[in-house]
Coordinates of C-alpha atoms (C1' of nucleotides) in Angstrom, one line a residue:
Chain A
M1 CA 0.0 0.0 0.0
Y2 CA 1.4 3.3 -1.2
M3 CA 2.1 6.0 1.3
P4 CA 4.2 9.1 0.6
E5 CA 6.9 9.8 3.2
G6 CA 6.8 12.8 5.4
K7 CA 3.9 15.3 5.7
R8 CA 4.7 17.2 2.6
R9 CA 2.0 18.3 0.3
L10 CA 0.8 15.9 -2.3
A11 CA 1.4 15.8 -6.0
R12 CA -0.8 14.4 -8.8
E13 CA 1.6 11.4 -8.9
D14 CA 0.9 10.5 -5.3
W15 CA -2.7 10.1 -6.1
V16 CA -1.8 7.9 -9.1
E17 CA 0.3 5.6 -7.0
A18 CA -2.3 5.3 -4.4
A19 CA -4.9 4.5 -7.0
L20 CA -2.7 1.7 -8.4
A21 CA -2.3 0.4 -4.9
A22 CA -6.1 0.5 -4.5
V23 CA -6.6 -1.4 -7.7
A24 CA -4.2 -4.1 -6.6
E25 CA -5.9 -4.5 -3.3
G26 CA -9.6 -4.1 -4.1
G27 CA -10.0 -3.9 -7.8
V28 CA -11.0 -1.0 -10.0
A29 CA -14.0 -0.4 -7.8
A30 CA -11.6 0.5 -5.0
V31 CA -10.4 3.5 -6.8
A32 CA -12.7 5.7 -4.7
V33 CA -11.8 9.3 -3.8
E34 CA -12.7 9.4 -0.2
P35 CA -11.1 6.2 0.9
I36 CA -7.9 7.0 -0.9
A37 CA -7.8 10.5 0.5
A38 CA -8.1 9.0 4.0
R39 CA -5.2 6.6 3.3
L40 CA -3.1 9.5 2.1
G41 CA -4.0 11.4 5.2
T42 CA -5.8 14.1 3.4
T43 CA -9.2 15.0 2.1
K44 CA -11.2 15.3 -1.1
G45 CA -10.3 18.9 -1.2
S46 CA -6.9 18.0 -2.3
F47 CA -8.0 15.5 -4.8
Y48 CA -10.4 17.7 -6.6
W49 CA -7.7 20.3 -7.0
H50 CA -5.4 17.8 -8.9
F51 CA -8.1 15.9 -10.8
P52 CA -11.5 16.9 -12.3
N53 CA -13.2 13.6 -11.2
R54 CA -12.7 10.0 -10.3
A55 CA -12.6 8.9 -14.0
A56 CA -9.5 11.1 -14.6
L57 CA -7.7 9.4 -11.7
L58 CA -8.5 6.0 -13.2
E59 CA -7.3 7.0 -16.6
A60 CA -4.0 8.3 -15.1
A61 CA -3.5 5.1 -13.2
L62 CA -4.2 3.0 -16.3
A63 CA -1.7 5.0 -18.3
A64 CA 0.9 4.6 -15.6
W65 CA 0.4 0.9 -15.5
E66 CA 0.5 0.6 -19.2
E67 CA 3.8 2.4 -19.4
R68 CA 5.6 0.5 -16.8
T69 CA 4.4 -3.0 -17.4
T70 CA 4.5 -3.0 -21.1
T71 CA 6.2 -0.2 -22.9
A72 CA 9.3 -0.5 -20.8
V73 CA 9.6 -4.3 -21.0
I74 CA 9.1 -4.3 -24.7
D75 CA 11.8 -1.8 -25.3
E76 CA 14.1 -3.9 -23.2
I77 CA 13.4 -7.2 -24.9
A78 CA 13.0 -6.1 -28.5
N79 CA 16.4 -4.4 -28.4
A80 CA 18.1 -7.1 -26.6
T81 CA 21.2 -8.6 -28.3
E82 CA 20.8 -12.0 -26.8
D83 CA 20.0 -15.0 -28.9
P84 CA 16.3 -15.7 -29.4
A85 CA 16.2 -18.6 -27.0
G86 CA 17.8 -16.4 -24.4
Q87 CA 15.3 -13.6 -25.1
L88 CA 12.4 -15.9 -24.6
R89 CA 13.8 -17.1 -21.4
T90 CA 14.5 -13.6 -20.2
L91 CA 11.0 -12.6 -21.2
I92 CA 9.3 -15.5 -19.5
V93 CA 11.3 -15.3 -16.3
R94 CA 11.0 -11.6 -15.9
V95 CA 7.4 -11.5 -16.8
I96 CA 6.3 -14.4 -14.7
E97 CA 8.1 -13.0 -11.6
A98 CA 6.5 -9.6 -12.2
A99 CA 3.1 -11.2 -12.7
E100 CA 3.3 -13.1 -9.4
G101 CA 4.0 -9.9 -7.5
D102 CA 1.6 -7.7 -9.2
R103 CA -2.1 -7.7 -8.6
V104 CA -3.0 -4.9 -10.9
G105 CA -3.1 -6.8 -14.2
P106 CA -5.6 -9.4 -13.1
A107 CA -7.7 -6.8 -11.4
L108 CA -7.9 -4.8 -14.6
L109 CA -8.8 -7.8 -16.7
A110 CA -11.7 -8.3 -14.4
A111 CA -13.0 -4.9 -15.0
A112 CA -12.8 -5.1 -18.8
G113 CA -16.4 -4.1 -18.9
Q114 CA -15.5 -0.4 -18.4
P115 CA -14.5 1.2 -21.7
A116 CA -11.5 3.0 -20.3
V117 CA -10.1 -0.2 -18.9
A118 CA -10.9 -2.1 -22.0
R119 CA -9.0 0.3 -24.2
A120 CA -5.9 0.0 -22.0
I121 CA -6.1 -3.8 -21.9
D122 CA -6.5 -3.9 -25.6
R123 CA -3.4 -1.9 -26.3
V124 CA -1.3 -3.8 -23.8
T125 CA -2.5 -7.2 -25.1
R126 CA -1.7 -6.5 -28.7
A127 CA 1.7 -5.1 -27.9
R128 CA 2.6 -8.1 -25.8
V129 CA 1.3 -10.7 -28.2
G130 CA 3.1 -9.0 -31.0
L131 CA 6.4 -9.1 -29.1
I132 CA 6.0 -12.8 -28.3
V133 CA 5.2 -13.5 -32.0
T134 CA 8.5 -11.8 -32.9
V135 CA 10.4 -13.9 -30.4
F136 CA 9.0 -17.1 -31.7
S137 CA 9.7 -16.1 -35.2
R138 CA 13.3 -15.5 -34.3
L139 CA 13.3 -18.9 -32.8
G140 CA 12.7 -20.3 -36.3
F141 CA 9.0 -21.0 -36.3
P142 CA 7.1 -20.1 -39.4
L143 CA 4.7 -17.2 -38.9
A144 CA 1.5 -19.1 -38.5
E145 CA 3.0 -21.4 -35.9
A146 CA 4.7 -18.5 -34.2
R147 CA 1.3 -16.9 -33.8
S148 CA -0.3 -20.0 -32.3
R149 CA 2.5 -20.5 -29.9
A150 CA 2.6 -16.8 -29.0
L151 CA -1.1 -16.9 -28.2
L152 CA -0.7 -20.1 -26.2
A153 CA 2.3 -18.6 -24.3
Y154 CA 0.4 -15.4 -23.5
S155 CA -2.7 -17.2 -22.5
A156 CA -0.5 -19.3 -20.2
Y157 CA 1.0 -16.2 -18.8
L158 CA -2.3 -14.6 -18.0
G159 CA -3.6 -17.8 -16.4
H160 CA -0.5 -18.2 -14.4
A161 CA -0.9 -14.8 -13.0
Q162 CA -4.4 -15.7 -12.0
L163 CA -3.4 -18.9 -10.4
A164 CA -0.6 -17.2 -8.5
H165 CA -3.0 -14.8 -6.9
S166 CA -6.1 -16.8 -6.5
T167 CA -5.2 -20.3 -5.4
E168 CA -2.4 -20.8 -2.9
G169 CA -0.6 -24.1 -3.4
V170 CA -1.5 -25.2 -6.9
L171 CA 1.6 -23.8 -8.4
P172 CA 4.9 -25.3 -7.2
D173 CA 6.1 -23.4 -4.1
T174 CA 9.7 -24.1 -3.6
A175 CA 12.2 -22.1 -5.6
A176 CA 13.7 -25.3 -7.1
D177 CA 10.3 -26.6 -8.1
R178 CA 9.4 -23.3 -9.7
R179 CA 12.5 -23.3 -11.7
A180 CA 11.9 -26.8 -12.8
Y181 CA 8.4 -26.0 -13.8
L182 CA 9.5 -23.0 -15.8
G183 CA 12.0 -25.2 -17.5
D184 CA 9.2 -27.7 -18.4
V185 CA 7.1 -24.9 -19.7
M186 CA 9.9 -23.5 -21.8
S187 CA 10.6 -26.9 -23.4
V188 CA 7.0 -27.6 -24.1
L189 CA 6.4 -24.2 -25.7
T190 CA 9.6 -24.3 -27.8
A191 CA 9.7 -28.0 -28.7
G192 CA 10.1 -28.5 -32.4
A193 CA 12.0 -25.3 -33.1
R194 CA 14.0 -25.5 -36.3
P195 CA 17.4 -26.6 -35.2
G196 CA 20.4 -24.5 -36.1
T197 CA 18.5 -21.3 -35.4
A198 CA 18.3 -21.6 -31.7
G199 CA 18.9 -25.1 -30.5
N200 CA 16.7 -27.1 -28.2
A201 CA 15.3 -25.1 -25.3
R202 CA 15.5 -27.9 -22.8
T203 CA 19.2 -28.4 -23.3
A204 CA 19.8 -24.7 -23.4
D205 CA 17.9 -24.4 -20.2
A206 CA 19.8 -27.3 -18.6
R207 CA 23.0 -25.7 -19.6
R208 CA 22.1 -22.4 -18.0
R209 CA 20.7 -23.9 -14.9
T210 CA 24.0 -25.6 -14.0
S211 CA 26.0 -22.4 -14.4
D212 CA 24.0 -19.5 -13.0
N213 CA 23.1 -20.8 -9.6
Chain B
M1 CA -29.7 -11.5 -18.8
Y2 CA -31.9 -13.8 -16.9
M3 CA -35.6 -13.0 -16.7
P4 CA -38.2 -15.5 -15.6
E5 CA -41.2 -16.0 -17.9
G6 CA -44.6 -14.8 -17.1
K7 CA -45.6 -12.9 -14.1
R8 CA -45.6 -15.8 -11.7
R9 CA -44.2 -15.4 -8.2
L10 CA -40.5 -15.9 -7.8
A11 CA -38.5 -18.7 -6.2
R12 CA -35.2 -18.6 -4.6
E13 CA -33.7 -20.1 -7.8
D14 CA -34.9 -17.1 -9.8
W15 CA -32.8 -14.9 -7.6
V16 CA -29.8 -17.1 -8.0
E17 CA -30.1 -17.1 -11.8
A18 CA -30.4 -13.3 -11.9
A19 CA -27.4 -13.0 -9.6
L20 CA -25.3 -15.1 -11.9
A21 CA -26.4 -13.0 -14.8
A22 CA -25.4 -9.9 -12.8
V23 CA -21.9 -11.3 -12.1
A24 CA -21.5 -12.0 -15.8
E25 CA -22.4 -8.5 -16.8
G26 CA -21.0 -6.4 -14.0
G27 CA -18.8 -8.5 -11.8
V28 CA -19.4 -9.5 -8.2
A29 CA -20.1 -6.0 -7.2
A30 CA -23.2 -6.0 -9.4
V31 CA -24.8 -8.6 -7.2
A32 CA -26.9 -5.9 -5.5
V33 CA -30.3 -6.5 -4.2
E34 CA -32.2 -3.5 -5.4
P35 CA -31.0 -3.5 -9.0
I36 CA -31.6 -7.2 -9.4
A37 CA -35.1 -6.8 -7.9
A38 CA -35.8 -4.1 -10.4
R39 CA -34.7 -6.4 -13.2
L40 CA -36.9 -9.1 -12.0
G41 CA -39.8 -6.7 -11.8
T42 CA -40.1 -7.0 -8.1
T43 CA -38.8 -5.4 -5.0
K44 CA -36.6 -6.0 -2.0
G45 CA -39.6 -7.3 -0.1
S46 CA -39.4 -10.4 -2.1
F47 CA -35.7 -10.8 -1.8
Y48 CA -35.5 -10.5 2.0
W49 CA -38.1 -13.2 2.3
H50 CA -36.0 -15.7 0.3
F51 CA -32.6 -14.7 1.7
P52 CA -31.3 -13.3 4.9
N53 CA -29.0 -10.8 3.2
R54 CA -26.8 -10.1 0.1
A55 CA -24.0 -12.4 1.2
A56 CA -26.4 -15.3 1.2
L57 CA -27.3 -14.6 -2.4
L58 CA -23.7 -14.5 -3.4
E59 CA -23.0 -17.8 -1.7
A60 CA -25.9 -19.4 -3.4
A61 CA -24.8 -18.1 -6.8
L62 CA -21.2 -19.3 -6.2
A63 CA -22.5 -22.8 -5.3
A64 CA -24.6 -22.9 -8.4
W65 CA -21.7 -21.9 -10.6
E66 CA -19.4 -24.4 -9.0
E67 CA -21.8 -27.2 -9.5
R68 CA -22.5 -26.6 -13.2
T69 CA -19.1 -25.5 -14.4
T70 CA -17.0 -28.1 -12.6
T71 CA -18.7 -30.9 -10.9
A72 CA -20.8 -31.8 -13.8
V73 CA -18.0 -31.6 -16.3
I74 CA -15.7 -33.7 -14.2
D75 CA -18.2 -36.4 -13.8
E76 CA -18.6 -36.5 -17.5
I77 CA -15.0 -36.6 -18.5
A78 CA -13.6 -38.8 -15.7
N79 CA -16.1 -41.5 -16.5
A80 CA -15.7 -41.3 -20.2
T81 CA -14.8 -44.5 -21.9
E82 CA -13.0 -42.7 -24.7
D83 CA -9.2 -43.1 -25.2
P84 CA -7.1 -40.6 -23.3
A85 CA -6.3 -38.4 -26.3
G86 CA -10.0 -38.2 -27.1
Q87 CA -10.7 -37.3 -23.5
L88 CA -8.3 -34.5 -23.6
R89 CA -9.7 -33.2 -26.9
T90 CA -13.2 -33.5 -25.6
L91 CA -12.2 -31.6 -22.5
I92 CA -10.4 -28.9 -24.3
V93 CA -13.0 -28.3 -26.9
R94 CA -15.9 -28.3 -24.6
V95 CA -14.2 -26.3 -22.0
I96 CA -12.8 -23.7 -24.3
E97 CA -16.2 -23.2 -25.9
A98 CA -17.8 -22.9 -22.6
A99 CA -15.2 -20.4 -21.4
E100 CA -15.7 -18.2 -24.4
G101 CA -19.4 -17.9 -23.8
D102 CA -19.3 -17.5 -20.0
R103 CA -18.2 -14.4 -18.3
V104 CA -18.8 -15.6 -14.8
G105 CA -15.5 -17.3 -14.3
P106 CA -13.3 -14.4 -15.1
A107 CA -15.5 -12.1 -13.1
L108 CA -15.0 -14.3 -10.1
L109 CA -11.3 -14.6 -10.5
A110 CA -11.3 -10.8 -10.4
A111 CA -13.0 -10.8 -7.0
A112 CA -10.8 -13.4 -5.4
G113 CA -10.2 -10.9 -2.6
Q114 CA -13.5 -11.7 -1.0
P115 CA -13.2 -14.8 1.2
A116 CA -16.4 -16.5 -0.1
V117 CA -15.3 -16.1 -3.7
A118 CA -11.8 -17.2 -2.9
R119 CA -13.1 -20.4 -1.3
A120 CA -15.2 -21.3 -4.4
I121 CA -12.3 -20.6 -6.7
D122 CA -10.0 -22.6 -4.7
R123 CA -12.2 -25.7 -4.8
V124 CA -12.9 -25.4 -8.5
T125 CA -9.2 -24.9 -9.4
R126 CA -8.0 -27.9 -7.5
A127 CA -10.7 -30.1 -8.9
R128 CA -10.0 -29.0 -12.5
V129 CA -6.3 -29.2 -12.2
G130 CA -6.6 -32.7 -10.7
L131 CA -8.7 -33.8 -13.5
I132 CA -6.3 -32.6 -16.1
V133 CA -3.4 -34.2 -14.3
T134 CA -5.3 -37.5 -14.6
V135 CA -5.8 -37.1 -18.3
F136 CA -2.2 -36.4 -18.9
S137 CA -1.2 -39.4 -16.8
R138 CA -3.4 -41.6 -18.9
L139 CA -1.7 -40.1 -22.0
G140 CA 1.4 -41.7 -20.7
F141 CA 3.3 -38.9 -19.1
P142 CA 5.0 -39.6 -15.8
L143 CA 3.4 -37.9 -12.9
A144 CA 5.8 -34.9 -12.6
E145 CA 5.5 -34.0 -16.2
A146 CA 1.8 -34.6 -16.1
R147 CA 1.6 -32.1 -13.4
S148 CA 3.6 -29.5 -15.3
R149 CA 1.6 -29.9 -18.4
A150 CA -1.7 -29.8 -16.5
L151 CA -0.7 -26.6 -14.9
L152 CA 0.4 -25.2 -18.2
A153 CA -2.8 -26.3 -19.9
Y154 CA -5.0 -24.9 -17.1
S155 CA -3.1 -21.7 -17.1
A156 CA -3.6 -21.5 -20.8
Y157 CA -7.3 -22.1 -20.4
L158 CA -7.7 -19.4 -17.9
G159 CA -5.8 -17.0 -20.0
H160 CA -7.7 -18.0 -23.1
A161 CA -10.9 -17.1 -21.4
Q162 CA -9.6 -13.7 -20.4
L163 CA -8.4 -13.0 -24.0
A164 CA -11.7 -14.1 -25.4
H165 CA -13.6 -11.6 -23.3
S166 CA -11.2 -8.8 -23.1
T167 CA -9.6 -8.3 -26.4
E168 CA -11.6 -8.6 -29.5
G169 CA -9.5 -9.9 -32.4
V170 CA -6.4 -11.3 -30.9
L171 CA -7.7 -14.8 -31.0
P172 CA -8.4 -16.3 -34.4
D173 CA -11.9 -15.4 -35.4
T174 CA -13.1 -17.7 -38.2
A175 CA -14.3 -21.2 -37.3
A176 CA -11.6 -22.8 -39.4
D177 CA -8.8 -20.7 -37.8
R178 CA -10.1 -21.5 -34.4
R179 CA -10.1 -25.2 -35.1
A180 CA -6.6 -25.0 -36.5
Y181 CA -5.4 -23.1 -33.4
L182 CA -6.9 -25.6 -31.1
G183 CA -5.1 -28.3 -33.1
D184 CA -1.8 -26.5 -32.7
V185 CA -2.4 -26.1 -29.0
M186 CA -3.3 -29.8 -28.6
S187 CA -0.2 -30.8 -30.4
V188 CA 2.1 -28.5 -28.5
L189 CA 0.7 -29.6 -25.2
T190 CA 0.8 -33.3 -25.9
A191 CA 4.0 -33.5 -28.0
G192 CA 6.3 -36.2 -26.6
A193 CA 3.6 -38.4 -25.2
R194 CA 4.8 -42.0 -24.9
P195 CA 3.9 -43.6 -28.1
G196 CA 1.7 -46.7 -28.0
T197 CA -0.3 -45.3 -25.2
A198 CA -2.1 -42.6 -27.1
G199 CA -0.4 -41.8 -30.4
N200 CA 0.5 -38.4 -31.7
A201 CA -2.0 -35.8 -31.0
R202 CA -1.4 -33.9 -34.2
T203 CA -2.1 -36.9 -36.4
A204 CA -5.1 -37.9 -34.2
D205 CA -6.4 -34.4 -34.6
A206 CA -5.9 -34.3 -38.4
R207 CA -7.6 -37.7 -38.7
R208 CA -10.6 -36.4 -36.9
R209 CA -10.7 -33.1 -38.7
T210 CA -11.2 -34.8 -42.0
S211 CA -14.0 -36.9 -40.9
D212 CA -16.2 -34.9 -38.6
N213 CA -16.9 -31.9 -40.8
Chain C
dG1 C1' 6.1 41.6 5.5
dG2 C1' 2.7 41.7 1.8
dT3 C1' 0.8 39.3 -2.1
dC4 C1' -0.6 35.7 -5.1
dA5 C1' -1.0 31.2 -6.6
dA6 C1' -0.8 26.6 -5.2
dC7 C1' -2.8 23.6 -2.2
dC8 C1' -5.9 21.8 1.4
dA9 C1' -10.2 21.3 4.9
dT10 C1' -15.0 21.4 5.9
dA11 C1' -19.6 21.4 5.0
dC12 C1' -23.3 20.4 2.0
dG13 C1' -26.7 18.1 -1.2
dC14 C1' -27.4 14.1 -3.9
dG15 C1' -28.0 9.3 -5.3
dA16 C1' -27.3 4.3 -4.7
dC17 C1' -27.6 0.6 -1.9
dC18 C1' -28.4 -2.1 2.6
dG19 C1' -31.4 -4.0 6.0
dT20 C1' -35.8 -3.6 8.9
dA21 C1' -40.6 -2.9 9.8
dT22 C1' -45.1 -3.4 8.7
dG23 C1' -49.0 -4.2 6.3
dG24 C1' -50.8 -6.0 2.2
dT25 C1' -52.4 -9.9 -1.3
dC26 C1' -52.5 -14.5 -3.2
dG27 C1' -54.0 -19.3 -3.2
dC28 C1' -54.6 -23.6 -1.2
dT29 C1' -57.0 -26.3 2.4
dG30 C1' -60.4 -27.5 5.5
Chain D
dC1 C1' -65.8 -19.0 2.5
dA2 C1' -62.6 -18.5 6.4
dG3 C1' -58.2 -18.7 7.6
dC4 C1' -53.4 -19.3 7.4
dG5 C1' -48.9 -19.4 5.5
dA6 C1' -46.3 -18.1 1.6
dC7 C1' -45.0 -14.3 -0.8
dC8 C1' -44.6 -9.3 -2.1
dA9 C1' -44.9 -3.8 -1.8
dT10 C1' -43.8 0.4 0.5
dA11 C1' -41.7 3.3 3.6
dC12 C1' -38.0 4.3 6.6
dG13 C1' -33.3 5.1 8.6
dG14 C1' -28.5 4.4 7.9
dT15 C1' -24.0 4.3 5.4
dC16 C1' -20.9 5.4 1.7
dG17 C1' -19.2 7.6 -2.1
dC18 C1' -19.5 11.6 -5.6
dG19 C1' -19.0 16.3 -6.8
dT20 C1' -19.5 21.4 -5.5
dA21 C1' -18.8 25.5 -2.9
dT22 C1' -16.3 28.2 -0.1
dG23 C1' -13.0 29.7 2.8
dG24 C1' -8.6 28.6 5.0
dT25 C1' -3.2 27.8 4.8
dT26 C1' 1.3 27.7 3.0
dG27 C1' 5.4 29.3 0.9
dA28 C1' 8.1 31.5 -2.9
dC29 C1' 9.1 35.9 -4.4
dC30 C1' 9.3 40.9 -4.6

DNA sequence: GGTCAACCATACGCGACCGTATGGTCGCTG
DNA sequence: CAGCGACCATACGGTCGCGTATGGTTGACC
């Protein structure tokens, strides 16, 4: 739960942070002016100076979320100089870890009924799926299959995030088990890649696993 | 949107149906007594005769959802006499279709913060994952790998449902494309099954595709 | 140290929803 | 057809959140 330090006056950004925290904890419906004001130790008077209304706060929060969970990641991966198999692994590991610690995404998916939320989700989804298609293409899959696998991979990611947050104990819980599970997933998703382009993911994974920890 | 026919008096069950419809359209928060009463063409007076309070309605709706989306399906699949590959295909096709037409599941996942919702999700998740593990075992995978693949498959299912509801146009949209995509998914998820137990999913799929349509 | 803009507190009216109270109305059954 | 239990309508008080209005504070700068 976000809480600015000290007793200084608040900036627009403080409200955005608090709104994201509220989404994480209570869903989009929890983006409510008065409760958030209370949590920030202030009142509505402050809020309505920085924003015209509740919807504007939500919009700002969505934009912030979009920026930091997608735009930033895509820049990083798309420009990476690693080999494609390494890119995929980087992507998966980074993104799965992020998903497990972040409740905002699932909460937003839930509220896809609201137009503002739907628009943000739409943009993020297309950007992410596009990125994954690129990675699978670089791995040597023809475009049609890259698309299928990208959709499967992204679906799995979304579902994984849900599972991580909703049902304690279905996903493997020790660090070793998690790593092994990720390895299995990698190898299932990349099995059949054209050799010579990127090699077999399972062996690549095994190689890495012995050296980096 | 549920609406009982005629002007007859209402039963408890009518309220439960209407509540599920409300969840589908507006999320758990939309399970509100007065709006639902209005939609049913009645008033709170009726509601508070059938239920002690709002929470009881939610509980009843969750129970109904749990029963029809999980218990029933599991009975059907687990007792099927089909070969394992056919069971998996049946499961996937049936369940994916159901997921695309049903907004209740995603809406509930969103509200996993509420204890009552969390409990229902927990039970449903474990039951479903357990079923899928069984199917993969019958396909010839050793238990550990069956578990990994089941989790991957279930994650993919959850994510697929999200995608189907949130982002128009990312998933393939013609019937043929969808069938092809499902085939791809099947073959990725089952690749490497011990031969002789169930055969190769892709060829099984292709065989079927030529004959059933 | 006065001034002006940035920032915040308080009070108010409004609507949505919850749950209770109380008095109908319906329809079966004797 | 009287009566009783099932079912429903209406009115009420309470809470919570939105948005507006209006009048403080605060602090940089002259």
